[in-house]
């Protein structure tokens, strides 16, 4: 939450980075563990990330985990970040070839007040904060009534069936406040999928094509699209395009964005996009070994 920066001179990235770094470390430690379901795994990773944090701040959070067979996606979502699972229909005309088959819901206490994980200073931190020139934060903490905070246990948990060739998009509210799902699908209707590139092959064949797996990791356009195993659109290219589209829409003062429609439902006057932080993470569901 950027307010920590301009109001309290606290780097707002610190808490969010620690949260995700802790979740990633827990994920690496749990590789191959089949004891938990995908939704339990995602929840455990989110809890581990929060427990590992020490920086003051607050953030919404979303963690996703795939089972060892690659057939199910688990998600733990707290707040108004989101996940979209897109599926492509080979051979369909452009307007119908991609659709959102699964999605998360945002969690709001009230309009534009999402659930958040928070790490607040305690009384024993005040002297150090004052010495660092952060008297305003100390004064706020001393005069604000403490209320119940959201925790990782408040996250909504999901499990979705996953097919090879699916596209997973994770994004902050800066994405989903500005782009409708239909606009997202239209934007991505021309991407080259792993199926179209010939990369989604039977497992036995894939193990004989390590060079195809290496080539498929190159940026899009670096390999011919008609060669087996090469040339599907790099997820970094997709993430960049989606983020730029959301940014452009956020500056449009007349667009009927999702945020504008939600504001109307809440009785709040708002027209156009919503300027906000935009983070997009994209991945194709493919086997590489």
C-alpha atoms as a printed R data frame, in Angstrom:
    type eleno elety resid chain resno       x       y       z
1   ATOM     1    CA   UNK     A     1   0.000   0.000   0.000
2   ATOM     2    CA   UNK     A     2   1.651   3.199  -1.231
3   ATOM     3    CA   UNK     A     3   0.333   5.304   1.652
4   ATOM     4    CA   UNK     A     4   3.093   3.894   3.857
5   ATOM     5    CA   UNK     A     5   5.574   5.732   1.639
6   ATOM     6    CA   UNK     A     6   4.168   9.235   1.308
7   ATOM     7    CA   UNK     A     7   2.569   9.379   4.755
8   ATOM     8    CA   UNK     A     8   5.067   7.555   6.971
9   ATOM     9    CA   UNK     A     9   8.320   7.413   4.964
10  ATOM    10    CA   UNK     A    10   8.242   3.609   5.001
11  ATOM    11    CA   UNK     A    11   9.171   1.805   1.788
12  ATOM    12    CA   UNK     A    12   5.869   0.098   0.856
13  ATOM    13    CA   UNK     A    13   7.729  -2.566  -1.129
14  ATOM    14    CA   UNK     A    14   9.523  -3.921   1.926
15  ATOM    15    CA   UNK     A    15   6.574  -5.779   3.427
16  ATOM    16    CA   UNK     A    16   5.251  -7.023   0.076
17  ATOM    17    CA   UNK     A    17   8.688  -8.277  -1.012
18  ATOM    18    CA   UNK     A    18   9.206 -10.133   2.266
19  ATOM    19    CA   UNK     A    19   5.733 -11.638   2.013
20  ATOM    20    CA   UNK     A    20   6.334 -13.078  -1.457
21  ATOM    21    CA   UNK     A    21   9.973 -14.032  -0.822
22  ATOM    22    CA   UNK     A    22   8.868 -16.013   2.232
23  ATOM    23    CA   UNK     A    23   6.137 -17.749   0.261
24  ATOM    24    CA   UNK     A    24   8.585 -18.598  -2.528
25  ATOM    25    CA   UNK     A    25  11.109 -20.036  -0.065
26  ATOM    26    CA   UNK     A    26   8.394 -22.170   1.515
27  ATOM    27    CA   UNK     A    27   7.371 -23.395  -1.938
28  ATOM    28    CA   UNK     A    28  10.911 -24.475  -2.755
29  ATOM    29    CA   UNK     A    29  11.150 -26.316   0.543
30  ATOM    30    CA   UNK     A    30   7.874 -28.149  -0.089
31  ATOM    31    CA   UNK     A    31   8.640 -29.387  -3.625
32  ATOM    32    CA   UNK     A    32   7.458 -32.961  -4.063
33  ATOM    33    CA   UNK     A    33   5.333 -32.956  -0.900
34  ATOM    34    CA   UNK     A    34   2.001 -34.587  -1.812
35  ATOM    35    CA   UNK     A    35   0.517 -34.517   1.693
36  ATOM    36    CA   UNK     A    36  -1.454 -31.298   1.110
37  ATOM    37    CA   UNK     A    37  -4.135 -30.459  -1.414
38  ATOM    38    CA   UNK     A    38  -3.355 -27.603  -3.787
39  ATOM    39    CA   UNK     A    39  -5.593 -25.175  -1.891
40  ATOM    40    CA   UNK     A    40  -4.014 -26.191   1.426
41  ATOM    41    CA   UNK     A    41  -0.568 -25.798  -0.122
42  ATOM    42    CA   UNK     A    42  -1.395 -22.275  -1.331
43  ATOM    43    CA   UNK     A    43  -2.734 -21.376   2.112
44  ATOM    44    CA   UNK     A    44   0.373 -22.777   3.816
45  ATOM    45    CA   UNK     A    45   2.655 -20.765   1.521
46  ATOM    46    CA   UNK     A    46   0.745 -17.553   2.222
47  ATOM    47    CA   UNK     A    47   0.951 -18.152   5.960
48  ATOM    48    CA   UNK     A    48   4.678 -18.893   5.734
49  ATOM    49    CA   UNK     A    49   5.254 -15.708   3.768
50  ATOM    50    CA   UNK     A    50   3.446 -13.585   6.328
51  ATOM    51    CA   UNK     A    51   5.222 -15.264   9.239
52  ATOM    52    CA   UNK     A    52   8.601 -14.506   7.663
53  ATOM    53    CA   UNK     A    53   7.901 -10.775   7.273
54  ATOM    54    CA   UNK     A    54   9.304  -8.136   9.601
55  ATOM    55    CA   UNK     A    55   8.948  -4.878   7.651
56  ATOM    56    CA   UNK     A    56   6.038  -2.616   8.556
57  ATOM    57    CA   UNK     A    57   3.390  -2.219   5.902
58  ATOM    58    CA   UNK     A    58   0.298  -3.755   4.393
59  ATOM    59    CA   UNK     A    59  -0.602  -5.514   1.154
60  ATOM    60    CA   UNK     A    60  -3.156  -7.675  -0.528
61  ATOM    61    CA   UNK     A    61  -1.791 -11.097  -1.412
62  ATOM    62    CA   UNK     A    62  -2.361 -13.952  -3.829
63  ATOM    63    CA   UNK     A    63  -0.442 -17.233  -3.926
64  ATOM    64    CA   UNK     A    64  -0.912 -20.062  -6.434
65  ATOM    65    CA   UNK     A    65   0.403 -23.631  -6.317
66  ATOM    66    CA   UNK     A    66   0.227 -26.573  -8.731
67  ATOM    67    CA   UNK     A    67   0.003 -30.215  -7.705
68  ATOM    68    CA   UNK     A    68   2.839 -32.579  -8.528
69  ATOM    69    CA   UNK     A    69   0.902 -34.018 -11.503
70  ATOM    70    CA   UNK     A    70   0.235 -30.585 -12.963
71  ATOM    71    CA   UNK     A    71  -3.500 -31.247 -13.136
72  ATOM    72    CA   UNK     A    72  -4.803 -28.850 -10.465
73  ATOM    73    CA   UNK     A    73  -4.144 -25.241  -9.531
74  ATOM    74    CA   UNK     A    74  -4.623 -24.102  -5.938
75  ATOM    75    CA   UNK     A    75  -5.028 -20.420  -5.050
76  ATOM    76    CA   UNK     A    76  -5.103 -18.484  -1.786
77  ATOM    77    CA   UNK     A    77  -6.352 -14.936  -2.351
78  ATOM    78    CA   UNK     A    78  -6.705 -12.191   0.239
79  ATOM    79    CA   UNK     A    79  -7.943  -8.838  -1.018
80  ATOM    80    CA   UNK     A    80  -8.565  -7.512  -4.505
81  ATOM    81    CA   UNK     A    81  -5.746  -9.058  -6.501
82  ATOM    82    CA   UNK     A    82  -6.981 -11.808  -8.782
83  ATOM    83    CA   UNK     A    83  -6.396 -14.837 -10.970
84  ATOM    84    CA   UNK     A    84  -7.815 -15.656 -14.390
85  ATOM    85    CA   UNK     A    85  -7.476 -19.081 -15.979
86  ATOM    86    CA   UNK     A    86  -7.778 -18.812 -19.757
87  ATOM    87    CA   UNK     A    87  -8.382 -21.714 -22.113
88  ATOM    88    CA   UNK     A    88  -7.938 -21.681 -25.872
89  ATOM    89    CA   UNK     A    89  -9.947 -23.592 -28.451
90  ATOM    90    CA   UNK     A    90  -7.683 -24.587 -31.359
91  ATOM    91    CA   UNK     A    91  -9.234 -23.942 -34.743
92  ATOM    92    CA   UNK     A    92 -11.935 -21.593 -33.460
93  ATOM    93    CA   UNK     A    93 -12.398 -18.215 -35.074
94  ATOM    94    CA   UNK     A    94 -10.515 -15.411 -33.359
95  ATOM    95    CA   UNK     A    95 -13.464 -13.991 -31.436
96  ATOM    96    CA   UNK     A    96 -14.274 -17.308 -29.757
97  ATOM    97    CA   UNK     A    97 -10.895 -18.991 -29.394
98  ATOM    98    CA   UNK     A    98 -10.135 -17.933 -25.813
99  ATOM    99    CA   UNK     A    99 -12.299 -17.698 -22.710
100 ATOM   100    CA   UNK     A   100 -11.944 -17.258 -18.957
101 ATOM   101    CA   UNK     A   101 -12.864 -20.663 -17.523
102 ATOM   102    CA   UNK     A   102 -12.008 -19.982 -13.857
103 ATOM   103    CA   UNK     A   103 -11.464 -16.854 -11.750
104 ATOM   104    CA   UNK     A   104 -11.090 -15.675  -8.174
105 ATOM   105    CA   UNK     A   105 -13.332 -13.190  -6.398
106 ATOM   106    CA   UNK     A   106 -12.118 -10.043  -4.702
107 ATOM   107    CA   UNK     A   107 -12.538  -9.601  -0.956
108 ATOM   108    CA   UNK     A   108 -13.722  -6.182   0.217
109 ATOM   109    CA   UNK     A   109 -14.748  -4.927   3.645
110 ATOM   110    CA   UNK     A   110 -16.566  -2.182   1.723
111 ATOM   111    CA   UNK     A   111 -16.106  -0.526  -1.648
112 ATOM   112    CA   UNK     A   112 -12.418   0.117  -2.415
113 ATOM   113    CA   UNK     A   113 -11.380  -1.182   1.026
114 ATOM   114    CA   UNK     A   114  -9.934  -4.630   0.333
115 ATOM   115    CA   UNK     A   115  -8.763  -7.210   2.818
116 ATOM   116    CA   UNK     A   116  -5.060  -6.739   3.551
117 ATOM   117    CA   UNK     A   117  -2.271  -8.356   5.495
118 ATOM   118    CA   UNK     A   118  -0.607  -5.838   7.804
119 ATOM   119    CA   UNK     A   119   2.516  -5.653   9.945
120 ATOM   120    CA   UNK     A   120   2.225  -2.777  12.448
121 ATOM   121    CA   UNK     A   121   4.830  -1.343  14.835
122 ATOM   122    CA   UNK     A   122   4.533  -2.290  18.491
123 ATOM   123    CA   UNK     A   123   5.324  -0.125  21.528
124 ATOM   124    CA   UNK     A   124   8.840  -1.538  21.745
125 ATOM   125    CA   UNK     A   125   9.520  -0.225  18.210
126 ATOM   126    CA   UNK     A   126   8.626   3.405  18.947
127 ATOM   127    CA   UNK     A   127  12.008   4.652  20.209
128 ATOM   128    CA   UNK     A   128  13.802   3.261  17.169
129 ATOM   129    CA   UNK     A   129  11.246   4.738  14.778
130 ATOM   130    CA   UNK     A   130  11.521   8.157  16.421
131 ATOM   131    CA   UNK     A   131  15.318   7.977  16.120
132 ATOM   132    CA   UNK     A   132  14.841   7.252  12.398
133 ATOM   133    CA   UNK     A   133  12.685  10.354  11.984
134 ATOM   134    CA   UNK     A   134   9.373   8.503  11.753
135 ATOM   135    CA   UNK     A   135   7.555  10.382  14.528
136 ATOM   136    CA   UNK     A   136   4.399  10.639  12.403
137 ATOM   137    CA   UNK     A   137   4.038   6.863  12.295
138 ATOM   138    CA   UNK     A   138   4.517   6.602  16.062
139 ATOM   139    CA   UNK     A   139   1.973   9.349  16.702
140 ATOM   140    CA   UNK     A   140  -0.542   7.642  14.431
141 ATOM   141    CA   UNK     A   141  -0.068   4.314  16.168
142 ATOM   142    CA   UNK     A   142  -0.505   5.931  19.595
143 ATOM   143    CA   UNK     A   143  -3.759   7.672  18.679
144 ATOM   144    CA   UNK     A   144  -5.460   5.155  16.375
145 ATOM   145    CA   UNK     A   145  -7.662   2.591  18.015
146 ATOM   146    CA   UNK     A   146  -6.394  -0.892  17.327
147 ATOM   147    CA   UNK     A   147  -8.854  -3.021  15.370
148 ATOM   148    CA   UNK     A   148  -8.927  -6.628  14.319
149 ATOM   149    CA   UNK     A   149  -6.598  -7.231  11.396
150 ATOM   150    CA   UNK     A   150  -7.004  -9.537   8.419
151 ATOM   151    CA   UNK     A   151  -4.835 -12.658   8.587
152 ATOM   152    CA   UNK     A   152  -3.815 -15.389   6.124
153 ATOM   153    CA   UNK     A   153  -6.659 -17.479   7.568
154 ATOM   154    CA   UNK     A   154  -9.088 -14.965   6.043
155 ATOM   155    CA   UNK     A   155  -7.897 -15.734   2.511
156 ATOM   156    CA   UNK     A   156 -10.367 -17.391   0.173
157 ATOM   157    CA   UNK     A   157  -9.093 -20.753  -1.065
158 ATOM   158    CA   UNK     A   158  -9.686 -22.318  -4.482
159 ATOM   159    CA   UNK     A   159  -8.779 -25.398  -6.461
160 ATOM   160    CA   UNK     A   160  -9.196 -25.410 -10.238
161 ATOM   161    CA   UNK     A   161  -8.684 -28.217 -12.763
162 ATOM   162    CA   UNK     A   162  -5.735 -27.379 -14.996
163 ATOM   163    CA   UNK     A   163  -5.176 -28.501 -18.590
164 ATOM   164    CA   UNK     A   164  -1.979 -28.395 -20.560
165 ATOM   165    CA   UNK     A   165  -2.039 -25.296 -22.742
166 ATOM   166    CA   UNK     A   166  -4.006 -23.200 -20.237
167 ATOM   167    CA   UNK     A   167  -2.832 -19.663 -19.559
168 ATOM   168    CA   UNK     A   168  -2.699 -18.480 -15.931
169 ATOM   169    CA   UNK     A   169  -2.792 -14.733 -15.278
170 ATOM   170    CA   UNK     A   170  -2.214 -13.293 -11.801
171 ATOM   171    CA   UNK     A   171  -2.632  -9.575 -11.302
172 ATOM   172    CA   UNK     A   172  -3.136  -6.785  -8.800
173 ATOM   173    CA   UNK     A   173  -6.248  -4.628  -8.717
174 ATOM   174    CA   UNK     A   174  -4.590  -2.201 -11.134
175 ATOM   175    CA   UNK     A   175  -5.195  -4.841 -13.795
176 ATOM   176    CA   UNK     A   176  -8.670  -6.059 -12.952
177 ATOM   177    CA   UNK     A   177 -10.029  -2.611 -12.037
178 ATOM   178    CA   UNK     A   178  -9.270  -1.455 -15.567
179 ATOM   179    CA   UNK     A   179  -9.764  -4.419 -17.913
180 ATOM   180    CA   UNK     A   180 -12.899  -6.527 -18.256
181 ATOM   181    CA   UNK     A   181 -12.426 -10.260 -18.794
182 ATOM   182    CA   UNK     A   182 -13.834  -9.868 -22.307
183 ATOM   183    CA   UNK     A   183 -11.214  -7.221 -23.098
184 ATOM   184    CA   UNK     A   184  -8.498  -9.487 -21.724
185 ATOM   185    CA   UNK     A   185  -9.646 -12.318 -23.986
186 ATOM   186    CA   UNK     A   186  -9.823 -10.022 -27.009
187 ATOM   187    CA   UNK     A   187  -6.330  -8.740 -26.322
188 ATOM   188    CA   UNK     A   188  -4.947 -12.286 -26.174
189 ATOM   189    CA   UNK     A   189  -6.928 -13.751 -29.068
190 ATOM   190    CA   UNK     A   190  -3.910 -13.651 -31.415
191 ATOM   191    CA   UNK     A   191  -1.270 -15.233 -29.181
192 ATOM   192    CA   UNK     A   192   0.416 -18.425 -30.329
193 ATOM   193    CA   UNK     A   193  -0.421 -21.185 -27.838
194 ATOM   194    CA   UNK     A   194   1.812 -24.143 -26.930
195 ATOM   195    CA   UNK     A   195  -0.656 -26.440 -28.740
196 ATOM   196    CA   UNK     A   196  -0.395 -24.378 -31.911
197 ATOM   197    CA   UNK     A   197   3.384 -24.356 -31.639
198 ATOM   198    CA   UNK     A   198   3.433 -28.138 -31.291
199 ATOM   199    CA   UNK     A   199   4.940 -27.979 -27.821
200 ATOM   200    CA   UNK     A   200   2.201 -29.867 -25.943
201 ATOM   201    CA   UNK     A   201   3.299 -33.358 -26.879
202 ATOM   202    CA   UNK     A   202   2.831 -36.769 -25.238
203 ATOM   203    CA   UNK     A   203   5.136 -37.071 -22.260
204 ATOM   204    CA   UNK     A   204   7.248 -39.809 -23.850
205 ATOM   205    CA   UNK     A   205   7.928 -37.616 -26.896
206 ATOM   206    CA   UNK     A   206   8.750 -34.549 -24.836
207 ATOM   207    CA   UNK     A   207  11.634 -36.252 -23.050
208 ATOM   208    CA   UNK     A   208  13.287 -36.770 -26.459
209 ATOM   209    CA   UNK     A   209  13.074 -33.064 -27.328
210 ATOM   210    CA   UNK     A   210  15.189 -31.127 -24.809
211 ATOM   211    CA   UNK     A   211  16.211 -28.735 -27.583
212 ATOM   212    CA   UNK     A   212  12.542 -27.815 -28.107
213 ATOM   213    CA   UNK     A   213  12.126 -26.988 -24.428
214 ATOM   214    CA   UNK     A   214  15.207 -24.750 -24.567
215 ATOM   215    CA   UNK     A   215  14.010 -22.963 -27.698
216 ATOM   216    CA   UNK     A   216  10.518 -22.427 -26.311
217 ATOM   217    CA   UNK     A   217  11.972 -20.361 -23.466
218 ATOM   218    CA   UNK     A   218  13.326 -17.755 -25.901
219 ATOM   219    CA   UNK     A   219  11.411 -14.506 -26.476
220 ATOM   220    CA   UNK     A   220   8.553 -14.782 -28.921
221 ATOM   221    CA   UNK     A   221   9.642 -14.260 -32.504
222 ATOM   222    CA   UNK     A   222  13.083 -15.788 -32.071
223 ATOM   223    CA   UNK     A   223  11.953 -19.079 -33.601
224 ATOM   224    CA   UNK     A   224   9.675 -19.906 -36.576
225 ATOM   225    CA   UNK     A   225   6.069 -20.477 -35.510
226 ATOM   226    CA   UNK     A   226   5.630 -23.452 -37.801
227 ATOM   227    CA   UNK     A   227   8.384 -25.607 -36.337
228 ATOM   228    CA   UNK     A   228   7.318 -28.299 -33.838
229 ATOM   229    CA   UNK     A   229   7.951 -27.280 -30.273
230 ATOM   230    CA   UNK     A   230   8.990 -23.709 -31.082
231 ATOM   231    CA   UNK     A   231   7.482 -20.272 -31.193
232 ATOM   232    CA   UNK     A   232   4.581 -20.025 -28.722
233 ATOM   233    CA   UNK     A   233   4.143 -16.567 -27.278
234 ATOM   234    CA   UNK     A   234   6.498 -15.985 -24.378
235 ATOM   235    CA   UNK     A   235   4.537 -15.309 -21.152
236 ATOM   236    CA   UNK     A   236   6.698 -12.249 -20.447
237 ATOM   237    CA   UNK     A   237   5.469 -10.742 -23.724
238 ATOM   238    CA   UNK     A   238   1.864 -11.425 -22.677
239 ATOM   239    CA   UNK     A   239   2.393  -9.965 -19.195
240 ATOM   240    CA   UNK     A   240   3.923  -6.807 -20.663
241 ATOM   241    CA   UNK     A   241   1.082  -6.365 -23.168
242 ATOM   242    CA   UNK     A   242  -1.602  -6.887 -20.519
243 ATOM   243    CA   UNK     A   243   0.053  -4.460 -18.093
244 ATOM   244    CA   UNK     A   244   0.363  -1.788 -20.782
245 ATOM   245    CA   UNK     A   245  -3.271  -2.237 -21.819
246 ATOM   246    CA   UNK     A   246  -4.407  -1.851 -18.207
247 ATOM   247    CA   UNK     A   247  -2.216   1.241 -17.793
248 ATOM   248    CA   UNK     A   248  -3.662   2.883 -20.898
249 ATOM   249    CA   UNK     A   249  -7.178   2.117 -19.712
250 ATOM   250    CA   UNK     A   250  -6.424   3.511 -16.252
251 ATOM   251    CA   UNK     A   251  -5.779   6.929 -17.843
252 ATOM   252    CA   UNK     A   252  -8.996   6.899 -19.886
253 ATOM   253    CA   UNK     A   253 -11.416   9.320 -18.248
254 ATOM   254    CA   UNK     A   254 -14.502   8.063 -20.067
255 ATOM   255    CA   UNK     A   255 -14.124   4.267 -20.250
256 ATOM   256    CA   UNK     A   256 -16.680   2.005 -18.559
257 ATOM   257    CA   UNK     A   257 -14.067   0.134 -16.562
258 ATOM   258    CA   UNK     A   258 -14.818  -2.556 -13.967
259 ATOM   259    CA   UNK     A   259 -13.902  -0.055 -11.242
260 ATOM   260    CA   UNK     A   260 -16.369   2.516 -12.603
261 ATOM   261    CA   UNK     A   261 -19.145  -0.086 -12.681
262 ATOM   262    CA   UNK     A   262 -18.390  -1.262  -9.138
263 ATOM   263    CA   UNK     A   263 -18.355   2.341  -7.950
264 ATOM   264    CA   UNK     A   264 -21.813   2.879  -9.440
265 ATOM   265    CA   UNK     A   265 -23.109  -0.244  -7.677
266 ATOM   266    CA   UNK     A   266 -21.758   1.166  -4.395
267 ATOM   267    CA   UNK     A   267 -23.374   4.556  -4.979
268 ATOM   268    CA   UNK     A   268 -20.034   6.268  -5.619
269 ATOM   269    CA   UNK     A   269 -19.560   8.616  -8.566
270 ATOM   270    CA   UNK     A   270 -16.586   7.610 -10.714
271 ATOM   271    CA   UNK     A   271 -16.048   7.688 -14.474
272 ATOM   272    CA   UNK     A   272 -13.165   6.143 -16.367
273 ATOM   273    CA   UNK     A   273 -10.160   4.156 -15.263
274 ATOM   274    CA   UNK     A   274  -8.367   3.955 -11.929
275 ATOM   275    CA   UNK     A   275  -4.695   4.794 -11.651
276 ATOM   276    CA   UNK     A   276  -3.052   2.207  -9.427
277 ATOM   277    CA   UNK     A   277  -0.084  -0.122  -9.150
278 ATOM   278    CA   UNK     A   278  -0.208  -2.758 -11.881
279 ATOM   279    CA   UNK     A   279   1.563  -6.091 -11.468
280 ATOM   280    CA   UNK     A   280   0.985  -8.979 -13.890
281 ATOM   281    CA   UNK     A   281   2.396 -12.521 -13.720
282 ATOM   282    CA   UNK     A   282   1.679 -14.933 -16.581
283 ATOM   283    CA   UNK     A   283   2.450 -18.594 -17.156
284 ATOM   284    CA   UNK     A   284   1.560 -21.313 -19.641
285 ATOM   285    CA   UNK     A   285   0.688 -24.762 -18.287
286 ATOM   286    CA   UNK     A   286   3.109 -27.046 -20.165
287 ATOM   287    CA   UNK     A   287   5.329 -30.019 -19.411
288 ATOM   288    CA   UNK     A   288   9.022 -29.512 -20.081
289 ATOM   289    CA   UNK     A   289  10.334 -32.949 -19.084
